[in-house]
Tab-separated table of C-alpha atoms in Angstrom:
chain	number	residue	atom	x	y	z
A	1	UNK	CA	-161.774	-203.446	190.665
A	2	UNK	CA	-164.655	-204.362	188.373
A	3	UNK	CA	-166.109	-200.875	188.768
A	4	UNK	CA	-162.803	-199.259	187.725
A	5	UNK	CA	-162.531	-201.463	184.657
A	6	UNK	CA	-166.119	-200.739	183.694
A	7	UNK	CA	-165.569	-196.971	184.102
A	8	UNK	CA	-162.374	-197.139	182.007
A	9	UNK	CA	-164.193	-199.107	179.334
A	10	UNK	CA	-167.062	-196.573	179.233
A	11	UNK	CA	-164.585	-193.675	178.902
A	12	UNK	CA	-162.769	-195.475	176.083
A	13	UNK	CA	-166.037	-196.012	174.226
A	14	UNK	CA	-167.009	-192.363	174.714
A	15	UNK	CA	-163.702	-191.281	173.146
A	16	UNK	CA	-164.158	-193.739	170.284
A	17	UNK	CA	-167.674	-192.456	169.562
A	18	UNK	CA	-166.593	-188.807	169.819
A	19	UNK	CA	-163.619	-189.523	167.543
A	20	UNK	CA	-165.906	-191.173	164.994
A	21	UNK	CA	-168.266	-188.177	165.077
A	22	UNK	CA	-165.382	-185.706	164.622
A	23	UNK	CA	-164.018	-187.793	161.740
A	24	UNK	CA	-167.420	-188.002	160.032
A	25	UNK	CA	-168.015	-184.258	160.380
A	26	UNK	CA	-164.494	-183.479	159.154
A	27	UNK	CA	-164.970	-185.673	156.085
A	28	UNK	CA	-168.285	-183.946	155.284
A	29	UNK	CA	-166.790	-180.481	155.732
A	30	UNK	CA	-163.443	-180.980	154.007
A	31	UNK	CA	-163.675	-183.958	151.638
A	32	UNK	CA	-167.142	-184.916	150.399
A	33	UNK	CA	-170.869	-184.417	150.776
A	34	UNK	CA	-174.023	-185.944	149.302
A	35	UNK	CA	-176.925	-184.337	147.455
A	36	UNK	CA	-180.191	-185.444	145.876
A	37	UNK	CA	-180.987	-184.356	142.318
A	38	UNK	CA	-184.671	-183.298	142.009
A	39	UNK	CA	-184.866	-182.152	138.360
A	40	UNK	CA	-183.980	-183.532	134.892
A	41	UNK	CA	-181.942	-180.489	133.779
A	42	UNK	CA	-178.675	-182.471	133.769
A	43	UNK	CA	-179.956	-185.595	132.031
A	44	UNK	CA	-178.522	-187.909	130.881
A	45	UNK	CA	-175.358	-187.330	132.982
A	46	UNK	CA	-177.338	-187.220	136.232
A	47	UNK	CA	-181.057	-187.889	136.508
A	48	UNK	CA	-183.835	-186.742	138.798
A	49	UNK	CA	-183.840	-189.104	141.773
A	50	UNK	CA	-180.062	-189.608	141.743
A	51	UNK	CA	-178.187	-189.282	145.026
A	52	UNK	CA	-174.683	-188.090	144.237
A	53	UNK	CA	-171.360	-187.827	146.055
A	54	UNK	CA	-169.624	-184.459	145.680
A	55	UNK	CA	-165.852	-184.038	145.892
A	56	UNK	CA	-165.157	-180.847	147.874
A	57	UNK	CA	-161.467	-180.865	146.946
A	58	UNK	CA	-162.631	-179.290	143.658
A	59	UNK	CA	-162.065	-176.352	143.869
A	60	UNK	CA	-161.268	-176.734	147.600
A	61	UNK	CA	-163.275	-176.968	150.850
A	62	UNK	CA	-165.202	-173.831	151.869
A	63	UNK	CA	-164.924	-172.673	155.472
A	64	UNK	CA	-167.509	-170.223	156.829
A	65	UNK	CA	-165.501	-167.511	158.584
A	66	UNK	CA	-168.496	-166.030	160.412
A	67	UNK	CA	-170.256	-169.314	161.250
A	68	UNK	CA	-171.375	-168.234	164.746
A	69	UNK	CA	-172.987	-165.072	163.370
A	70	UNK	CA	-175.248	-166.909	160.944
A	71	UNK	CA	-178.953	-166.783	161.712
A	72	UNK	CA	-178.686	-163.168	162.835
A	73	UNK	CA	-179.279	-161.699	159.406
A	74	UNK	CA	-175.569	-161.937	158.586
A	75	UNK	CA	-174.542	-163.371	155.234
A	76	UNK	CA	-171.924	-166.134	155.150
A	77	UNK	CA	-168.336	-165.143	154.416
A	78	UNK	CA	-166.214	-167.963	153.033
A	79	UNK	CA	-162.541	-168.700	152.875
A	80	UNK	CA	-161.491	-171.565	150.599
A	81	UNK	CA	-158.726	-174.032	151.351
A	82	UNK	CA	-156.345	-175.037	148.583
A	83	UNK	CA	-157.814	-177.615	146.209
A	84	UNK	CA	-157.872	-178.668	142.569
A	85	UNK	CA	-158.888	-176.411	139.718
A	86	UNK	CA	-162.325	-176.649	138.133
A	87	UNK	CA	-161.999	-177.873	134.553
A	88	UNK	CA	-164.306	-177.525	131.576
A	89	UNK	CA	-167.033	-180.188	131.579
A	90	UNK	CA	-166.874	-180.753	135.346
A	91	UNK	CA	-170.360	-181.183	136.835
A	92	UNK	CA	-170.614	-178.955	139.906
A	93	UNK	CA	-172.940	-178.403	142.845
A	94	UNK	CA	-173.268	-174.738	143.776
A	95	UNK	CA	-175.419	-172.254	145.657
A	96	UNK	CA	-177.793	-170.482	143.299
A	97	UNK	CA	-176.546	-166.879	142.916
A	98	UNK	CA	-179.868	-165.116	142.252
A	99	UNK	CA	-182.392	-166.303	144.843
A	100	UNK	CA	-183.085	-162.623	145.484
A	101	UNK	CA	-184.055	-161.593	141.966
A	102	UNK	CA	-182.452	-158.402	140.726
A	103	UNK	CA	-179.155	-158.794	142.554
A	104	UNK	CA	-176.510	-161.440	143.106
A	105	UNK	CA	-176.648	-163.217	146.448
A	106	UNK	CA	-175.680	-166.520	148.061
A	107	UNK	CA	-178.524	-168.749	149.242
A	108	UNK	CA	-177.169	-171.412	151.617
A	109	UNK	CA	-180.391	-173.423	151.240
A	110	UNK	CA	-180.649	-173.551	147.439
A	111	UNK	CA	-178.297	-175.763	145.427
A	112	UNK	CA	-178.045	-176.336	141.677
A	113	UNK	CA	-176.217	-178.986	139.666
A	114	UNK	CA	-174.842	-177.873	136.280
A	115	UNK	CA	-171.882	-178.501	134.006
A	116	UNK	CA	-169.067	-175.971	133.792
A	117	UNK	CA	-168.553	-175.184	130.098
A	118	UNK	CA	-166.247	-172.169	130.490
A	119	UNK	CA	-163.618	-171.344	133.130
A	120	UNK	CA	-161.978	-168.067	134.180
A	121	UNK	CA	-160.163	-166.398	131.293
A	122	UNK	CA	-162.267	-168.109	128.600
A	123	UNK	CA	-164.316	-166.334	125.961
A	124	UNK	CA	-167.530	-168.340	125.637
A	125	UNK	CA	-170.179	-168.284	122.935
A	126	UNK	CA	-173.017	-170.375	121.512
A	127	UNK	CA	-173.090	-170.747	117.742
A	128	UNK	CA	-176.245	-172.233	116.230
A	129	UNK	CA	-176.882	-174.174	119.433
A	130	UNK	CA	-173.333	-175.485	119.936
A	131	UNK	CA	-171.270	-174.443	122.977
A	132	UNK	CA	-167.815	-173.105	122.152
A	133	UNK	CA	-164.822	-171.420	123.765
A	134	UNK	CA	-162.507	-169.327	121.613
A	135	UNK	CA	-159.280	-171.193	120.736
A	136	UNK	CA	-160.565	-174.419	122.373
A	137	UNK	CA	-161.581	-177.417	120.240
A	138	UNK	CA	-162.991	-179.597	123.067
A	139	UNK	CA	-166.618	-180.736	122.987
A	140	UNK	CA	-168.419	-178.818	125.721
A	141	UNK	CA	-171.545	-180.114	127.431
A	142	UNK	CA	-173.817	-182.796	125.985
A	143	UNK	CA	-173.258	-182.512	122.241
A	144	UNK	CA	-176.237	-184.589	121.108
A	145	UNK	CA	-178.771	-182.272	122.751
A	146	UNK	CA	-176.973	-179.286	121.270
A	147	UNK	CA	-177.279	-180.884	117.822
A	148	UNK	CA	-181.027	-181.354	118.285
A	149	UNK	CA	-181.296	-177.746	119.488
A	150	UNK	CA	-179.465	-176.465	116.412
A	151	UNK	CA	-181.918	-178.245	114.089
A	152	UNK	CA	-185.112	-176.989	115.756
A	153	UNK	CA	-186.676	-173.890	114.134
A	154	UNK	CA	-186.556	-170.773	116.302
A	155	UNK	CA	-190.324	-170.277	116.223
A	156	UNK	CA	-190.911	-173.572	118.049
A	157	UNK	CA	-189.514	-172.097	121.276
A	158	UNK	CA	-191.535	-169.971	123.679
A	159	UNK	CA	-190.021	-166.460	123.935
A	160	UNK	CA	-189.205	-166.865	127.646
A	161	UNK	CA	-187.147	-169.960	126.805
A	162	UNK	CA	-185.566	-168.720	123.591
A	163	UNK	CA	-184.351	-165.290	124.741
A	164	UNK	CA	-181.398	-165.101	127.115
A	165	UNK	CA	-179.317	-163.019	129.474
A	166	UNK	CA	-178.728	-160.079	129.644
A	167	UNK	CA	-182.198	-159.332	128.188
A	168	UNK	CA	-181.047	-156.074	126.609
A	169	UNK	CA	-181.837	-154.516	123.229
A	170	UNK	CA	-178.104	-154.287	122.476
A	171	UNK	CA	-177.554	-157.997	123.231
A	172	UNK	CA	-180.257	-159.972	121.432
A	173	UNK	CA	-178.846	-163.279	122.579
A	174	UNK	CA	-180.735	-166.569	122.469
A	175	UNK	CA	-180.217	-170.207	123.437
A	176	UNK	CA	-179.003	-170.801	119.866
A	177	UNK	CA	-176.737	-167.775	119.451
A	178	UNK	CA	-175.164	-166.293	122.553
A	179	UNK	CA	-172.150	-164.090	123.240
A	180	UNK	CA	-169.228	-163.947	122.917
A	181	UNK	CA	-168.726	-163.154	126.588
A	182	UNK	CA	-165.447	-163.001	128.512
A	183	UNK	CA	-165.423	-165.051	131.742
A	184	UNK	CA	-163.585	-162.925	134.340
A	185	UNK	CA	-160.504	-164.288	136.056
A	186	UNK	CA	-159.296	-163.087	139.435
A	187	UNK	CA	-156.903	-160.177	138.883
A	188	UNK	CA	-157.952	-159.555	135.284
A	189	UNK	CA	-158.627	-155.946	134.294
A	190	UNK	CA	-161.044	-155.196	131.482
A	191	UNK	CA	-162.525	-152.057	129.925
A	192	UNK	CA	-166.063	-151.294	131.080
A	193	UNK	CA	-168.353	-149.391	128.741
A	194	UNK	CA	-172.070	-148.777	128.381
A	195	UNK	CA	-172.479	-151.976	126.320
A	196	UNK	CA	-170.761	-154.514	128.562
A	197	UNK	CA	-171.727	-152.842	131.857
A	198	UNK	CA	-175.094	-154.624	131.756
A	199	UNK	CA	-173.287	-157.994	131.495
A	200	UNK	CA	-170.877	-157.414	134.384
A	201	UNK	CA	-172.748	-154.990	136.651
A	202	UNK	CA	-174.094	-157.682	139.012
A	203	UNK	CA	-170.595	-159.156	139.406
A	204	UNK	CA	-169.074	-155.750	140.141
A	205	UNK	CA	-171.830	-154.904	142.614
A	206	UNK	CA	-171.373	-158.289	144.309
A	207	UNK	CA	-167.650	-157.633	144.725
A	208	UNK	CA	-167.828	-153.974	145.769
A	209	UNK	CA	-171.245	-153.629	147.377
A	210	UNK	CA	-171.821	-150.561	145.190
A	211	UNK	CA	-174.451	-150.177	142.430
A	212	UNK	CA	-173.435	-149.882	138.776
A	213	UNK	CA	-175.411	-147.535	136.546
A	214	UNK	CA	-175.125	-145.843	133.162
A	215	UNK	CA	-175.500	-142.052	133.208
A	216	UNK	CA	-174.982	-139.675	130.272
A	217	UNK	CA	-173.062	-142.264	128.295
A	218	UNK	CA	-170.693	-143.160	131.163
A	219	UNK	CA	-170.551	-146.062	133.623
A	220	UNK	CA	-170.825	-145.096	137.291
A	221	UNK	CA	-169.807	-147.319	140.210
A	222	UNK	CA	-171.321	-145.859	143.347
A	223	UNK	CA	-170.467	-142.182	142.908
A	224	UNK	CA	-167.400	-142.663	140.675
A	225	UNK	CA	-167.146	-142.840	136.897
A	226	UNK	CA	-165.206	-145.951	135.781
A	227	UNK	CA	-163.758	-147.010	132.432
A	228	UNK	CA	-162.211	-150.301	133.584
A	229	UNK	CA	-162.507	-152.786	136.421
A	230	UNK	CA	-160.215	-155.386	138.027
A	231	UNK	CA	-162.088	-158.490	139.203
A	232	UNK	CA	-161.184	-160.056	142.550
A	233	UNK	CA	-163.037	-163.354	142.007
A	234	UNK	CA	-163.049	-166.152	139.448
A	235	UNK	CA	-166.263	-166.797	137.506
A	236	UNK	CA	-167.698	-169.705	135.506
A	237	UNK	CA	-170.328	-170.335	132.841
A	238	UNK	CA	-172.649	-173.144	133.945
A	239	UNK	CA	-174.947	-175.108	131.618
A	240	UNK	CA	-177.448	-177.923	131.949
A	241	UNK	CA	-176.998	-180.920	129.643
A	242	UNK	CA	-180.729	-180.908	128.894
A	243	UNK	CA	-180.380	-177.662	126.962
A	244	UNK	CA	-184.126	-177.312	126.238
A	245	UNK	CA	-185.124	-176.904	129.894
A	246	UNK	CA	-182.390	-175.732	132.229
A	247	UNK	CA	-182.145	-172.591	134.342
A	248	UNK	CA	-178.451	-171.983	133.826
A	249	UNK	CA	-175.966	-169.216	132.976
A	250	UNK	CA	-177.757	-168.576	129.696
A	251	UNK	CA	-180.558	-167.051	131.759
A	252	UNK	CA	-178.980	-165.623	134.911
A	253	UNK	CA	-175.339	-164.943	134.079
A	254	UNK	CA	-171.976	-166.010	135.496
A	255	UNK	CA	-171.258	-167.988	138.660
A	256	UNK	CA	-168.795	-166.683	141.310
A	257	UNK	CA	-166.308	-169.256	142.559
A	258	UNK	CA	-167.278	-168.780	146.209
A	259	UNK	CA	-170.712	-170.265	145.384
A	260	UNK	CA	-169.239	-173.642	144.369
A	261	UNK	CA	-169.545	-176.553	146.808
A	262	UNK	CA	-167.702	-179.193	144.790
A	263	UNK	CA	-167.551	-181.547	141.822
A	264	UNK	CA	-170.060	-184.365	141.365
A	265	UNK	CA	-168.085	-187.628	141.341
A	266	UNK	CA	-170.547	-190.524	141.201
A	267	UNK	CA	-174.094	-191.692	141.873
A	268	UNK	CA	-174.241	-193.670	145.105
A	269	UNK	CA	-177.975	-194.393	145.065
A	270	UNK	CA	-180.883	-193.632	142.762
A	271	UNK	CA	-184.639	-194.136	142.500
A	272	UNK	CA	-187.027	-193.555	139.650
A	273	UNK	CA	-189.065	-190.516	140.736
A	274	UNK	CA	-192.239	-191.921	139.145
A	275	UNK	CA	-192.133	-195.544	140.285
A	276	UNK	CA	-189.945	-195.324	143.402
A	277	UNK	CA	-187.898	-198.276	142.140
A	278	UNK	CA	-184.122	-198.384	142.541
A	279	UNK	CA	-182.241	-197.986	139.236
A	280	UNK	CA	-179.550	-200.595	139.818
A	281	UNK	CA	-177.854	-199.825	136.483
A	282	UNK	CA	-176.867	-196.404	137.870
A	283	UNK	CA	-175.522	-197.645	141.207
A	284	UNK	CA	-171.972	-196.234	141.740
A	285	UNK	CA	-172.051	-194.789	138.217
A	286	UNK	CA	-169.284	-192.240	137.613
A	287	UNK	CA	-170.523	-188.819	136.481
A	288	UNK	CA	-168.654	-187.371	133.528
């Protein structure tokens, strides 16, 4: 009798432990995850050494459709469950889209934290250092750093920091004056010409798998001449709050929605990277 009770008790505990593991994994996959911030590019909102909790319900949990094929040279293909929309000024964690320089890709091992300053359908621009969206009066990003940027003379910046995407003689954009650039929305159709093809070619190639080139004054997608294109993904403009030193959309372009992991909600733990001491004043601090 004792043996039977002991066996039943062991089985019950096995089910409890397995249930707890399934619950923990499910929460990490569908609801939240944690990340460590290694750089100061988002200061003062989040600091190097912060450990943050990320809400995956914004814009919705990603599910890898070809999970069992990964590790065989196959790139991940995601489907996204229904979630909440990304809003301007949300701080997001995302996979860096250009780990393979020269073309857009998705690196599952490289994550960035930046602030979304423009959402699909927006027309974004930087005017004398200040971030703006046409017909929107909201303050975007960390305004104080933008003010300091606007007051610094252009010659004080190194050329590789001052000059911006798309690095073209027709678009002499800088960190102080950038755009305007339309942020594509899923289903939106826009004219494509020899001037804007350089801005959107990586996005179009990412969606179609075909190269975009300019030949004899026309835009060619694969082997076909195009004059317009309908986007099948949403895109975002991402910016670091520390505007003087941040590898963000000013330098590499627009972020596809399938790269987004989630929205940074709060700091759950943090240590000063220099001293190793816990910064208690940031414990459970909400990120906004």
